[in-house]
Coordinates of C-alpha atoms and ligand atoms in Angstrom, one line a residue:
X24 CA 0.0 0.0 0.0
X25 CA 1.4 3.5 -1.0
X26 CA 1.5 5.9 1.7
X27 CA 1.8 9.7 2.0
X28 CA 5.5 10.8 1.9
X29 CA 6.7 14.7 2.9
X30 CA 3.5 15.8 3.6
X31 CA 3.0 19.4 3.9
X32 CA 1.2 21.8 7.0
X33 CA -1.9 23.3 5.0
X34 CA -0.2 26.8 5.1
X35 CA 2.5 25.5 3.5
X36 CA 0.5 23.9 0.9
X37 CA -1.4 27.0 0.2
X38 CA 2.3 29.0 0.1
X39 CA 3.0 26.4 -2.4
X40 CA 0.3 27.7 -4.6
X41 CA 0.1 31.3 -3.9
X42 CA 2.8 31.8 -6.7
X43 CA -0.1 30.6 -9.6
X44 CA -3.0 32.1 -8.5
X45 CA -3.5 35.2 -10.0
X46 CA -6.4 37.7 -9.9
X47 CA -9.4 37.6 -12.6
X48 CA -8.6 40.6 -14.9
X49 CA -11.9 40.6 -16.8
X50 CA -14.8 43.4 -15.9
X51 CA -18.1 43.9 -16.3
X52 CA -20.8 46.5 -15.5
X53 CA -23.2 46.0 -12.7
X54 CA -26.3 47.8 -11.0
X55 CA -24.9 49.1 -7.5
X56 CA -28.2 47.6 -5.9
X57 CA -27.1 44.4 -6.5
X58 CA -22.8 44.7 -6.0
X59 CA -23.1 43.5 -2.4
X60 CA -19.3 41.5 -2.4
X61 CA -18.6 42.4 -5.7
X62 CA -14.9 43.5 -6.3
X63 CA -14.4 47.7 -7.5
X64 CA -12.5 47.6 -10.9
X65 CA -11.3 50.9 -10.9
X66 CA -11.1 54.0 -9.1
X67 CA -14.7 56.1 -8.0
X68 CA -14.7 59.7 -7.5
X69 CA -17.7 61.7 -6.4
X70 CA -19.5 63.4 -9.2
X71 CA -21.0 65.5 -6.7
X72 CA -21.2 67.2 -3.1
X73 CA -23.1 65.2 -0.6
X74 CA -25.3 66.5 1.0
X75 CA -26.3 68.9 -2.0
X76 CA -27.9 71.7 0.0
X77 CA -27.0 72.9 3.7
X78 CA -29.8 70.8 5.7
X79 CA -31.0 70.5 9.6
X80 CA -29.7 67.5 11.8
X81 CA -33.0 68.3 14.4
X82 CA -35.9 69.1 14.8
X83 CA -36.5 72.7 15.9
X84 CA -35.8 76.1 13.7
X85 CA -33.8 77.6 11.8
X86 CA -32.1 81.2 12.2
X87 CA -29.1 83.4 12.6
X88 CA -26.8 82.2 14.8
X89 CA -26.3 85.6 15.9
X90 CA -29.6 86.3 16.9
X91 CA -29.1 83.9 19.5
X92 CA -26.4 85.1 21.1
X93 CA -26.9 86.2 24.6
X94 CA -30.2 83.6 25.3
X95 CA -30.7 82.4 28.4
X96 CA -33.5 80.7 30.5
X97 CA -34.0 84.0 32.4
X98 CA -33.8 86.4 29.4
X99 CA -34.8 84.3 26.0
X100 CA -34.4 85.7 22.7
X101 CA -37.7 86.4 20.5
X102 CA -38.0 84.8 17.3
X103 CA -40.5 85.4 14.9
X104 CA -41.6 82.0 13.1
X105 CA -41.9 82.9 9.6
X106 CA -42.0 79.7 7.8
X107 CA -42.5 76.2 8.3
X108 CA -39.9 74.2 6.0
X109 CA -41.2 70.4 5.6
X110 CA -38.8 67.6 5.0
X111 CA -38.1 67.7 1.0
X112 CA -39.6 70.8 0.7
X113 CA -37.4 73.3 -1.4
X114 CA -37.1 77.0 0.9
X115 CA -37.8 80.1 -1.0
X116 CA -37.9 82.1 2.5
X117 CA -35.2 84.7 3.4
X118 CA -34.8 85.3 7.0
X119 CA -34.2 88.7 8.5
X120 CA -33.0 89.9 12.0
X121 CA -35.3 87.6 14.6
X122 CA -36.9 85.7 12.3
X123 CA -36.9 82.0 13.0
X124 CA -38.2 78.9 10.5
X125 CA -39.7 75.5 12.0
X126 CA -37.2 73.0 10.9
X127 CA -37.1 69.4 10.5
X128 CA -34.6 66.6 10.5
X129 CA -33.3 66.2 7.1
X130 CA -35.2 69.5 5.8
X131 CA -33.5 72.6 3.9
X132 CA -32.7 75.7 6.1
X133 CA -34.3 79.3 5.3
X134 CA -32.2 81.2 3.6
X135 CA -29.3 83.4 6.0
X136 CA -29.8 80.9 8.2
X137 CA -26.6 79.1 9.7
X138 CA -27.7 77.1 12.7
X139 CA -31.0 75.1 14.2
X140 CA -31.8 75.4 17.5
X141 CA -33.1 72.0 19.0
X142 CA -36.9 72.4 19.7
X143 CA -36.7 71.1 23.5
X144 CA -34.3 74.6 24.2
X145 CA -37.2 76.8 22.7
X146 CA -41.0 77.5 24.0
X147 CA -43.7 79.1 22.0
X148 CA -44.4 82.8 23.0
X149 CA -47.5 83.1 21.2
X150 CA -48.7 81.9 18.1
X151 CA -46.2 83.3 15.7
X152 CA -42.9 83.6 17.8
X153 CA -41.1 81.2 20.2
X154 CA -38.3 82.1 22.9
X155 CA -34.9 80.7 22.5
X156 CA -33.2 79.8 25.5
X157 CA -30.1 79.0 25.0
X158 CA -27.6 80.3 22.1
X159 CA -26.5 78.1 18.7
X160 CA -23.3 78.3 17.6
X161 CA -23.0 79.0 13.6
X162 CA -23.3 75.7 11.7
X163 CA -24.5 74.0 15.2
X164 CA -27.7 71.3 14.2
X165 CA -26.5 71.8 10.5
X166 CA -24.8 69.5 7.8
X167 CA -23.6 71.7 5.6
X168 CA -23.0 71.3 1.6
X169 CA -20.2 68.6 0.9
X170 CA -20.2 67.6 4.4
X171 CA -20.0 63.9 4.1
X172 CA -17.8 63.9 0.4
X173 CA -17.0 66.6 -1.8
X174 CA -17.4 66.7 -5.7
X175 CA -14.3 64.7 -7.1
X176 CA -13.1 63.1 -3.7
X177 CA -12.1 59.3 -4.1
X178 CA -14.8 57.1 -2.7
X179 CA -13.1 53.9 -3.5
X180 CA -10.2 52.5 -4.8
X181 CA -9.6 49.2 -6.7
X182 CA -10.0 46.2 -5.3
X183 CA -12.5 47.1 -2.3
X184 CA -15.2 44.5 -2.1
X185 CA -18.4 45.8 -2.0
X186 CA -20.1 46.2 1.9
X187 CA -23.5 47.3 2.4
X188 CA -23.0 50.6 3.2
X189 CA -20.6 51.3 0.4
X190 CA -24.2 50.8 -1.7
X191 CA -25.9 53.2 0.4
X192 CA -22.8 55.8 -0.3
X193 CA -23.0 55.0 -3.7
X194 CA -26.4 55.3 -4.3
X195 CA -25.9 58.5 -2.3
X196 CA -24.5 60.2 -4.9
X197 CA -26.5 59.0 -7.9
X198 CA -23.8 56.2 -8.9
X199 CA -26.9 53.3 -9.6
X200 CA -24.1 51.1 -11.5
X201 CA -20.3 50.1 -11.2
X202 CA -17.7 48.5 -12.9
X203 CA -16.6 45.5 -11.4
X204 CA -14.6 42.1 -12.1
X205 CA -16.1 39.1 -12.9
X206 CA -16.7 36.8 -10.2
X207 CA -14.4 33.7 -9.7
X208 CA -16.2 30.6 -11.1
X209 CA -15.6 27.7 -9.7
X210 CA -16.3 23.8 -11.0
X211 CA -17.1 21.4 -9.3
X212 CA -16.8 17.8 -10.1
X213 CA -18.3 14.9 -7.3
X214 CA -16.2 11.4 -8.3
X215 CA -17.2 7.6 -6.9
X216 CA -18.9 4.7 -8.0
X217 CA -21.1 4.9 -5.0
X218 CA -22.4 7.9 -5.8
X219 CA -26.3 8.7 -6.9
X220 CA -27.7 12.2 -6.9
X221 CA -29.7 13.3 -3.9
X222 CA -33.3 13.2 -5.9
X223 CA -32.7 9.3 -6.2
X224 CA -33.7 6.7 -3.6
X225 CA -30.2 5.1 -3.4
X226 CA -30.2 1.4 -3.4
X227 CA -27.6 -0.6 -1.4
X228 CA -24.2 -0.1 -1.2
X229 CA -25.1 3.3 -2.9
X230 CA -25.1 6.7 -1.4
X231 CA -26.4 10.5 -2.2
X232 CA -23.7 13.0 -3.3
X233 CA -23.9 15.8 -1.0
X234 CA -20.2 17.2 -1.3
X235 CA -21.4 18.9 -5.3
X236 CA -23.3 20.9 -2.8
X237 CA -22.1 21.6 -0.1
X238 CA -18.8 22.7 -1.8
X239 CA -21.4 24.6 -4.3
X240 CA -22.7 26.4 -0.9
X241 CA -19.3 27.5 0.0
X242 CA -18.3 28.8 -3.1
X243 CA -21.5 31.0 -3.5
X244 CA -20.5 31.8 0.2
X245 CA -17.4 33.0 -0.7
X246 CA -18.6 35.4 -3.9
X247 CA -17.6 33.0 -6.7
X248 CA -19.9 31.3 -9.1
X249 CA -20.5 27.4 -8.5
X250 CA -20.0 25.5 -11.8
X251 CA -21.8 22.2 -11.4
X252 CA -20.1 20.1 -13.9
X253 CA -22.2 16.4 -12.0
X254 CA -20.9 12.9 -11.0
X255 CA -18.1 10.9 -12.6
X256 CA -17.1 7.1 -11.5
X257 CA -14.0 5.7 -10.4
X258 CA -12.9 5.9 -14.0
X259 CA -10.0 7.5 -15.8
X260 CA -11.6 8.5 -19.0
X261 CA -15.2 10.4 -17.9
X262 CA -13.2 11.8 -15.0
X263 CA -10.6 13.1 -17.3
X264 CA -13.7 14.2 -19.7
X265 CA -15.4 16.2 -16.7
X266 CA -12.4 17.6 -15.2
X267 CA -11.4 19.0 -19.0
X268 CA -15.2 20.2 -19.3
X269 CA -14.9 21.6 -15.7
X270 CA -11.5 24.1 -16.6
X271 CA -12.7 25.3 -19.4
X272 CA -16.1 26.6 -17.8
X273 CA -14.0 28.2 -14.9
X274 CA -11.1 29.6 -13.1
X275 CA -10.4 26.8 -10.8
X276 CA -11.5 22.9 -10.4
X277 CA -12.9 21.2 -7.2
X278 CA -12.6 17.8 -7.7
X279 CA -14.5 15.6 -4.8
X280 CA -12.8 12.0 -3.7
X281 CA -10.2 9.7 -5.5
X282 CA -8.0 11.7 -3.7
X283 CA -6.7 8.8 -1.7
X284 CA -3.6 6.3 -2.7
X285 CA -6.3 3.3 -3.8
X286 CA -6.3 1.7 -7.4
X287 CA -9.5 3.7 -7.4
X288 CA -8.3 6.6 -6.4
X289 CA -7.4 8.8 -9.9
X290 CA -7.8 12.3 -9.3
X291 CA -4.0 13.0 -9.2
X292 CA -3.8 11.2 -12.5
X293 CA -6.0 13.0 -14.3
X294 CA -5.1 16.3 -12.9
X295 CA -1.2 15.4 -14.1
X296 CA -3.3 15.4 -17.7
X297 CA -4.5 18.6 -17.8
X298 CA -1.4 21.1 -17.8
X299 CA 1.4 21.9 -16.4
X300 CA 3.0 21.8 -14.2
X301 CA 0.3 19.1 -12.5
X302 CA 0.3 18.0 -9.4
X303 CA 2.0 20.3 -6.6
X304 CA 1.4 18.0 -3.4
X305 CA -0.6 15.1 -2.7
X306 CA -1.3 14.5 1.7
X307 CA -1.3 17.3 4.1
X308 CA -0.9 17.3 7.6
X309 CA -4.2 17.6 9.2
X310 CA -7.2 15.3 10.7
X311 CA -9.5 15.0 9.0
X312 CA -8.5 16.2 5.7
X313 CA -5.0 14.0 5.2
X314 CA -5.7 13.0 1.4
X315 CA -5.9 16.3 -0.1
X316 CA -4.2 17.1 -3.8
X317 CA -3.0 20.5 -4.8
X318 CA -2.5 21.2 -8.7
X319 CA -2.4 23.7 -11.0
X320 CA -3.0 23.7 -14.8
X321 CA -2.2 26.3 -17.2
X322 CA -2.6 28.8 -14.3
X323 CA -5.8 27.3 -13.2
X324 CA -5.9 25.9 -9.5
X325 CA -7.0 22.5 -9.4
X326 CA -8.1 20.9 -5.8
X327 CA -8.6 17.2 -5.0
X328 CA -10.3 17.0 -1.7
X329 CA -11.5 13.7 0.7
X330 CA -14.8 12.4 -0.4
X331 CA -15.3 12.2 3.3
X332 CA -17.5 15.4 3.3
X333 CA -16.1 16.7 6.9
X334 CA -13.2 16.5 5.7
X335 CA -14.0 18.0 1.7
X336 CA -15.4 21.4 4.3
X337 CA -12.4 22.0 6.5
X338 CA -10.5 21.5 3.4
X339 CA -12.3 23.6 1.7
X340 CA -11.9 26.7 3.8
X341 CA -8.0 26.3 4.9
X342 CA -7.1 26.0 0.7
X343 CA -9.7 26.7 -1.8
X344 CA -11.7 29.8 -0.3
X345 CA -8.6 31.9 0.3
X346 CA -7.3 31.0 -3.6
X347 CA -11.7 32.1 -4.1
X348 CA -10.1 35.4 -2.1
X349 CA -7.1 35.7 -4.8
X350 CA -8.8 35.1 -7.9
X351 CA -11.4 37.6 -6.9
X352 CA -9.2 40.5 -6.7
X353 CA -10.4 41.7 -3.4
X354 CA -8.1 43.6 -1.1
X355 CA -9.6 44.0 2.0
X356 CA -8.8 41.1 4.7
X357 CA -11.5 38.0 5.0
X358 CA -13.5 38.8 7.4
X359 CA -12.6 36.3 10.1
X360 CA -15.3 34.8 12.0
X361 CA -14.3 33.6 15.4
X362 CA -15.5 33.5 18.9
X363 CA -12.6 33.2 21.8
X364 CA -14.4 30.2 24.5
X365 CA -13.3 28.2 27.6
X366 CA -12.9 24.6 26.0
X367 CA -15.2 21.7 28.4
X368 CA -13.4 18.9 27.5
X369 CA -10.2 17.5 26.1
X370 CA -8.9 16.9 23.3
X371 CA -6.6 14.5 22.8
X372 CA -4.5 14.9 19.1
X373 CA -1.2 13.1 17.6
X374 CA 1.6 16.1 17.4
X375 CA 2.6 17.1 14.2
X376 CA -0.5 17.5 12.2
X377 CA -3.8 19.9 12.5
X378 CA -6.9 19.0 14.1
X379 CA -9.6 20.2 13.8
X380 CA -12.6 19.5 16.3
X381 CA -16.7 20.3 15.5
X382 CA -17.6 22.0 18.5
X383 CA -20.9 23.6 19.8
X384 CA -21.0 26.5 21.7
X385 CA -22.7 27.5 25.2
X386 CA -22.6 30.3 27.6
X387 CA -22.4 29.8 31.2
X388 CA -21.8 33.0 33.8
X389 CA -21.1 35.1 31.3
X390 CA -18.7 32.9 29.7
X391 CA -18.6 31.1 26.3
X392 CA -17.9 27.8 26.5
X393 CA -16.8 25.4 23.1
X394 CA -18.0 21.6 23.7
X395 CA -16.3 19.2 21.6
X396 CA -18.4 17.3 19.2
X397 CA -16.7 13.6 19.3
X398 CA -17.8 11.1 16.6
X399 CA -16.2 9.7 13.0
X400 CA -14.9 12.3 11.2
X401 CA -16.9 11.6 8.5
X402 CA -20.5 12.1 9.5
X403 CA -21.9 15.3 8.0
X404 CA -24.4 15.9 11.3
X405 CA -21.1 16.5 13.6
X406 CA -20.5 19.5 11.2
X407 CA -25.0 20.1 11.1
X408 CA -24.8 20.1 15.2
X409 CA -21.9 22.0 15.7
X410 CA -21.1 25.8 15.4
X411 CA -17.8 25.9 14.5
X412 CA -14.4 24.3 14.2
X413 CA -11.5 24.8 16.9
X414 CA -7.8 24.0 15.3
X415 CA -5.2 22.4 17.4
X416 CA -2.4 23.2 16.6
X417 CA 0.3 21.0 14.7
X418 CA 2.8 21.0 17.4
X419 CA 0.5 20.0 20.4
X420 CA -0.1 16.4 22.1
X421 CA -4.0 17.6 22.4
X422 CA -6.3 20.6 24.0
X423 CA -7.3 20.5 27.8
X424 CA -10.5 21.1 29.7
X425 CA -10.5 24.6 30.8
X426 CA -8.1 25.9 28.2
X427 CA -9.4 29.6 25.9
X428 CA -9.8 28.3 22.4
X429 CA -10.8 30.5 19.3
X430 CA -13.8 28.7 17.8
X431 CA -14.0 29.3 13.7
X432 CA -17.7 30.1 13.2
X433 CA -19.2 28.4 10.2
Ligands
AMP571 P1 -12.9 8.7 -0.9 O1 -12.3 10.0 -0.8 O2 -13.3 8.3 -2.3 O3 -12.1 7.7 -0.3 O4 -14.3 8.7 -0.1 C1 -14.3 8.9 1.3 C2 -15.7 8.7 1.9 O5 -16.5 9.8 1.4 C3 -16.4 7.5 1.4 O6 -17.2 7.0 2.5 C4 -17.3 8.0 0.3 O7 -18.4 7.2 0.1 C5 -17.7 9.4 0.8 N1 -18.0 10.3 -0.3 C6 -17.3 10.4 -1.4 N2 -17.8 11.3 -2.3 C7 -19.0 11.8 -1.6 C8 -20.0 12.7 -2.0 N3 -19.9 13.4 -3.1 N4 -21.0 12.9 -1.1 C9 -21.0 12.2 0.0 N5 -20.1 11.3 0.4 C10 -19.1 11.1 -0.4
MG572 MG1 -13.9 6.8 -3.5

């Protein structure tokens, strides 16, 4: 039986491939409404001032600032209310000396006017005027013109991804559609013999494919387009046939299972047919996860990952979603997901490879605590009834009861 030689950590395998992965060059034009994610091509600048017009941040009235000066609870100034200026409304009213203008969050001010006085530090007089009882500073309650961005000002720069409230800001200024790159696409090829799709009662010694989808989740997850390219057996011509199918539909290749050193096991085969320079490792040093392939073809990222589809996730996320993260262009760090807990149990792990442990997470006085989920690494529901993965480390004999952990969220 073969057996996994020079094995590398999974950092070291992705640093193996770093060096081919390069990022998707191709654009396209998008509306902003629906760029959430999406990866800024070039540079935006403002074609405008926002806000356009000087506007109220409260509720109360516009004036002079000056006309203030000097208010107090015991000797209030006396404002005449000349105007009542509605949210959206455009204001065609001039103030003079003493005159005031109700004024509403988000409305225009009257003209000359440079501040807002907050309605709770005014009372009404009579039915016309109000006293002001305590003084506004000029520009005080107001966003003025060009507050927030000015006309020409770079919003963005290349390679931002996309967040929600970069739509609002966008959308802020009129800019309803951007220029973006092309999302990553990524293939995805489910091998085995035992294999039926999920839609088919499978008789015995069969099983359902879940891995096309789960790995199709994950990708969609990350921002990249899922290719489903379908099943292939434990044979070297239709895998070879689907895996060329599968790189020339996308930018990289998921294959699922085969990954393994059995007679039936081909992926590494097939992927040493597609370009060069083939094959870059084959075993990594982690639990579950061991018979994972690395490759690259013509520049395309090929990954072989367990059938076993605990270990196909974990997989996934150390190697293929950061290469997702490369070929989208995207500068801005992943978002890391992780929650520090008190660990309930231990964890007992062989030193010199990665573990990583299902675990479901609790709080107790205040505290978060991670609860290992024990079983075979290969049953999907220890991944369904946990909440995230902790990693021990490569050079530890195991985790203890009562240690901090950082728990991965899913
Ligand atoms: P292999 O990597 O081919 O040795 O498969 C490891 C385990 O994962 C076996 O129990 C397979 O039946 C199972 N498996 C392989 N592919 C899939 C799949 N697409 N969906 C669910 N389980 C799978
Ligand atoms: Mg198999």
């Amino acid at each position: 039986m073969p057996e996994f030689f020079n094995v590398r950590s999974p950092s070291q395998a992705f640093d193996d491939l770093r060096p081919h992965i390069f990022a998707i060059s191709e654009r396209e034009t998008i509306p902003t409404t629906s760029a959430l994610g999406r990866v800024i091509a070039d540079q935006i600048r403002s074609p405008e001032d926002l806000p356009s017009f000087p506007k109220s941040s409260m509720d109360g009235f516009s004036v002079r600032a000056r006309d203030t000066f000097g208010a107090s609870e015991t000797l209030p100034a006396m404002m005449e209310v000349v105007a009542d200026i509605p949210t959206g409304a455009e204001s065609d009213v001039e103030l003079s000396v003493g005159e005031a203008a109700v004024a509403y969050t988000g409305g225009m001010l009257a003209g000359n006017a440079d501040a807002v006085v907050m309605i709770e530090r005014t009372q009404p007089a009579d039915d016309t005027s109000i006293e002001i009882l305590r003084p506004v500073a000029p520009g005080e309650n107001v966003v003025n013109e060009g507050e927030d961005v000015r006309a020409g000002d770079l919003l963005f720069s290349p390679s931002h991804a996309i967040r929600p409230q970069d739509i609002g800001g966008l959308l802020a200024l009129g800019i309803t559609e951007i220029e973006v790159l092309r999302r990553p696409r990524v293939a995805i090829v489910s091998t085995g013999d035992e294999l039926v799709p999920p839609d088919v009662s499978p008789p015995p010694g069969k099983i359902r494919d879940i891995n096309t989808y789960t790995v199709a989740a994950r990708v969609a997850q990350c921002g990249a387009e899922p290719v489903v390219i379908g099943l292939a057996p434990d044979e070297y011509e239709p895998q070879l046939q689907a895996a060329r199918r599968g790189i020339q539909s996308a930018d990289a290749l998921v294959f699922s299972a085969g990954s393994s050193l059995s007679t039936r096991d081909m992926t590494a085969d097939v992927f040493n047919q597609l370009g060069n320079p083939g094959v870059l490792l084959h075993g990594i040093s982690i639990k579950p996860g061991k018979p994972t392939i690395v490759a690259v073809a013509d520049g395309k990222p090929l990954f072989g990952l367990p059938g076993n589809p605990v270990s196909a996730l974990v997989v996934f996320d150390l190697l293929v979603a950061p290469t997702i993260r490369l070929l989208s262009g995207a500068s801005s760090p992943p978002t890391t997901n992780t929650v520090e807990a008190i660990l309930t149990a231990d964890i007992p792990s062989e030193s010199g490879r990665e573990d990583y442990v299902p675990v479901t997470l609790s709080k107790s006085d205040g505290q978060a605590r991670a609860t290992p989920v024990f079983g075979k690494s290969n049953l999907i529901y220890t991944l369904v009834n946990s909440h995230g993965l902790i990693q021990v480390p490569a050079d530890s004999g195991g985790l203890y009861a009562g240690e901090r952990v950082s728990v991965n969220l899913y």
